Amino acid sequence: MNENNTLYIPMGVKTENEFFAGFGKRELLEAAIGCTFALAVSFFIYLISGNVTNTMICILSGIAGSIMMCVKDQYNMSVVGQVKNLIRFYKSQKVYPYVYGKEWEVY
């Protein structure tokens, strides 16, 4: 038997092009949605307070935060991905009611 017939599985191969490590097109879309939400919140802060400094701090921290939450780590998971998994888990069925049936009864 030939011992050279081993299976080679490459490690660290990415399926999509990335702009930088852990940030591809899908993460860019998620970050854009987060940035839009941050811009809307900062607009309301500006309407309430009228202070440009607080508005700019909110805009910049919202953009940086949304990008940080969308970047995938070494285990290929981001904060947004973890939250999506938690929501899907909480929506799934976790109660399995037992229905008693007459097992030995002949029909």
PDB file of C-alpha atoms in Angstrom:
ATOM      1  CA  MET A   1       0.000   0.000   0.000  1.00  0.00           C
ATOM      2  CA  ASN A   2       1.319   3.433  -0.930  1.00  0.00           C
ATOM      3  CA  GLU A   3       1.768   5.774   2.090  1.00  0.00           C
ATOM      4  CA  ASN A   4       1.865   8.916  -0.076  1.00  0.00           C
ATOM      5  CA  ASN A   5      -1.927   8.962  -0.513  1.00  0.00           C
ATOM      6  CA  THR A   6      -2.556  11.383   2.339  1.00  0.00           C
ATOM      7  CA  LEU A   7      -5.250  14.001   2.252  1.00  0.00           C
ATOM      8  CA  TYR A   8      -4.001  17.582   2.328  1.00  0.00           C
ATOM      9  CA  ILE A   9      -6.386  20.118   3.844  1.00  0.00           C
ATOM     10  CA  PRO A  10      -5.176  23.709   3.479  1.00  0.00           C
ATOM     11  CA  MET A  11      -5.554  25.990   6.502  1.00  0.00           C
ATOM     12  CA  GLY A  12      -6.434  29.684   6.444  1.00  0.00           C
ATOM     13  CA  VAL A  13      -7.832  29.813   2.908  1.00  0.00           C
ATOM     14  CA  LYS A  14     -10.421  32.567   2.546  1.00  0.00           C
ATOM     15  CA  THR A  15     -13.457  32.071   0.300  1.00  0.00           C
ATOM     16  CA  GLU A  16     -13.927  35.800  -0.353  1.00  0.00           C
ATOM     17  CA  ASN A  17     -11.646  38.722  -1.094  1.00  0.00           C
ATOM     18  CA  GLU A  18     -11.087  40.930   1.924  1.00  0.00           C
ATOM     19  CA  PHE A  19     -10.270  44.634   2.177  1.00  0.00           C
ATOM     20  CA  PHE A  20      -8.245  43.912   5.311  1.00  0.00           C
ATOM     21  CA  ALA A  21      -8.032  40.902   7.625  1.00  0.00           C
ATOM     22  CA  GLY A  22     -11.561  39.797   8.520  1.00  0.00           C
ATOM     23  CA  PHE A  23     -13.390  42.529   6.598  1.00  0.00           C
ATOM     24  CA  GLY A  24     -14.902  41.685   3.219  1.00  0.00           C
ATOM     25  CA  LYS A  25     -17.910  42.765   1.154  1.00  0.00           C
ATOM     26  CA  ARG A  26     -20.489  41.272   3.512  1.00  0.00           C
ATOM     27  CA  GLU A  27     -18.926  42.989   6.511  1.00  0.00           C
ATOM     28  CA  LEU A  28     -18.807  46.250   4.558  1.00  0.00           C
ATOM     29  CA  LEU A  29     -22.569  46.060   4.029  1.00  0.00           C
ATOM     30  CA  GLU A  30     -23.177  45.322   7.724  1.00  0.00           C
ATOM     31  CA  ALA A  31     -20.891  48.198   8.724  1.00  0.00           C
ATOM     32  CA  ALA A  32     -22.704  50.536   6.311  1.00  0.00           C
ATOM     33  CA  ILE A  33     -26.013  49.673   7.983  1.00  0.00           C
ATOM     34  CA  GLY A  34     -24.457  50.350  11.387  1.00  0.00           C
ATOM     35  CA  CYS A  35     -23.023  53.660  10.170  1.00  0.00           C
ATOM     36  CA  THR A  36     -26.427  54.693   8.847  1.00  0.00           C
ATOM     37  CA  PHE A  37     -27.977  53.939  12.234  1.00  0.00           C
ATOM     38  CA  ALA A  38     -25.211  55.920  13.976  1.00  0.00           C
ATOM     39  CA  LEU A  39     -25.793  58.877  11.636  1.00  0.00           C
ATOM     40  CA  ALA A  40     -29.520  58.817  12.413  1.00  0.00           C
ATOM     41  CA  VAL A  41     -28.860  58.748  16.170  1.00  0.00           C
ATOM     42  CA  SER A  42     -26.326  61.569  15.902  1.00  0.00           C
ATOM     43  CA  PHE A  43     -28.804  63.633  13.881  1.00  0.00           C
ATOM     44  CA  PHE A  44     -31.341  63.326  16.692  1.00  0.00           C
ATOM     45  CA  ILE A  45     -28.650  64.227  19.222  1.00  0.00           C
ATOM     46  CA  TYR A  46     -27.909  67.351  17.189  1.00  0.00           C
ATOM     47  CA  LEU A  47     -31.612  68.261  17.051  1.00  0.00           C
ATOM     48  CA  ILE A  48     -31.959  67.852  20.823  1.00  0.00           C
ATOM     49  CA  SER A  49     -28.708  69.438  22.007  1.00  0.00           C
ATOM     50  CA  GLY A  50     -27.619  71.652  19.115  1.00  0.00           C
ATOM     51  CA  ASN A  51     -23.996  70.901  20.044  1.00  0.00           C
ATOM     52  CA  VAL A  52     -21.750  70.074  17.085  1.00  0.00           C
ATOM     53  CA  THR A  53     -19.019  68.551  19.263  1.00  0.00           C
ATOM     54  CA  ASN A  54     -21.289  65.889  20.755  1.00  0.00           C
ATOM     55  CA  THR A  55     -22.694  65.166  17.323  1.00  0.00           C
ATOM     56  CA  MET A  56     -19.254  64.634  15.776  1.00  0.00           C
ATOM     57  CA  ILE A  57     -18.159  62.406  18.666  1.00  0.00           C
ATOM     58  CA  CYS A  58     -21.301  60.329  18.193  1.00  0.00           C
ATOM     59  CA  ILE A  59     -20.751  60.068  14.427  1.00  0.00           C
ATOM     60  CA  LEU A  60     -17.099  59.042  14.700  1.00  0.00           C
ATOM     61  CA  SER A  61     -17.624  56.580  17.553  1.00  0.00           C
ATOM     62  CA  GLY A  62     -20.615  55.064  15.709  1.00  0.00           C
ATOM     63  CA  ILE A  63     -18.590  54.529  12.547  1.00  0.00           C
ATOM     64  CA  ALA A  64     -15.610  53.073  14.425  1.00  0.00           C
ATOM     65  CA  GLY A  65     -17.865  50.892  16.574  1.00  0.00           C
ATOM     66  CA  SER A  66     -19.813  49.501  13.647  1.00  0.00           C
ATOM     67  CA  ILE A  67     -16.609  48.579  11.823  1.00  0.00           C
ATOM     68  CA  MET A  68     -15.141  46.979  14.963  1.00  0.00           C
ATOM     69  CA  MET A  69     -18.299  44.915  15.513  1.00  0.00           C
ATOM     70  CA  CYS A  70     -18.264  43.616  11.928  1.00  0.00           C
ATOM     71  CA  VAL A  71     -14.600  42.534  11.704  1.00  0.00           C
ATOM     72  CA  LYS A  72     -14.175  38.772  12.009  1.00  0.00           C
ATOM     73  CA  ASP A  73     -11.650  37.367  14.476  1.00  0.00           C
ATOM     74  CA  GLN A  74      -9.328  34.390  14.130  1.00  0.00           C
ATOM     75  CA  TYR A  75     -12.277  32.005  14.625  1.00  0.00           C
ATOM     76  CA  ASN A  76     -14.156  33.623  11.694  1.00  0.00           C
ATOM     77  CA  MET A  77     -16.875  35.149  13.894  1.00  0.00           C
ATOM     78  CA  SER A  78     -17.804  38.785  14.437  1.00  0.00           C
ATOM     79  CA  VAL A  79     -19.925  40.408  17.132  1.00  0.00           C
ATOM     80  CA  VAL A  80     -22.748  40.865  14.633  1.00  0.00           C
ATOM     81  CA  GLY A  81     -22.510  37.192  13.658  1.00  0.00           C
ATOM     82  CA  GLN A  82     -22.642  36.129  17.308  1.00  0.00           C
ATOM     83  CA  VAL A  83     -25.750  38.260  17.893  1.00  0.00           C
ATOM     84  CA  LYS A  84     -27.397  36.746  14.802  1.00  0.00           C
ATOM     85  CA  ASN A  85     -26.656  33.256  16.132  1.00  0.00           C
ATOM     86  CA  LEU A  86     -28.085  34.145  19.561  1.00  0.00           C
ATOM     87  CA  ILE A  87     -31.289  35.508  18.028  1.00  0.00           C
ATOM     88  CA  ARG A  88     -31.676  32.411  15.857  1.00  0.00           C
ATOM     89  CA  PHE A  89     -31.109  30.194  18.906  1.00  0.00           C
ATOM     90  CA  TYR A  90     -33.684  32.039  21.031  1.00  0.00           C
ATOM     91  CA  LYS A  91     -36.257  31.768  18.239  1.00  0.00           C
ATOM     92  CA  SER A  92     -35.718  28.038  17.791  1.00  0.00           C
ATOM     93  CA  GLN A  93     -37.786  25.395  19.522  1.00  0.00           C
ATOM     94  CA  LYS A  94     -36.304  24.292  22.826  1.00  0.00           C
ATOM     95  CA  VAL A  95     -39.300  22.595  24.458  1.00  0.00           C
ATOM     96  CA  TYR A  96     -40.027  19.056  23.398  1.00  0.00           C
ATOM     97  CA  PRO A  97     -43.289  17.988  25.043  1.00  0.00           C
ATOM     98  CA  TYR A  98     -43.665  14.283  25.547  1.00  0.00           C
ATOM     99  CA  VAL A  99     -46.909  12.809  24.291  1.00  0.00           C
ATOM    100  CA  TYR A 100     -47.761   9.543  25.976  1.00  0.00           C
ATOM    101  CA  GLY A 101     -48.915   6.855  23.640  1.00  0.00           C
ATOM    102  CA  LYS A 102     -50.227   3.392  24.446  1.00  0.00           C
ATOM    103  CA  GLU A 103     -47.161   1.506  23.379  1.00  0.00           C
ATOM    104  CA  TRP A 104     -48.368  -2.060  23.789  1.00  0.00           C
ATOM    105  CA  GLU A 105     -51.925  -1.608  22.600  1.00  0.00           C
ATOM    106  CA  VAL A 106     -52.848  -3.418  19.411  1.00  0.00           C
ATOM    107  CA  TYR A 107     -54.845  -1.323  16.949  1.00  0.00           C
TER     108      TYR A 107
END
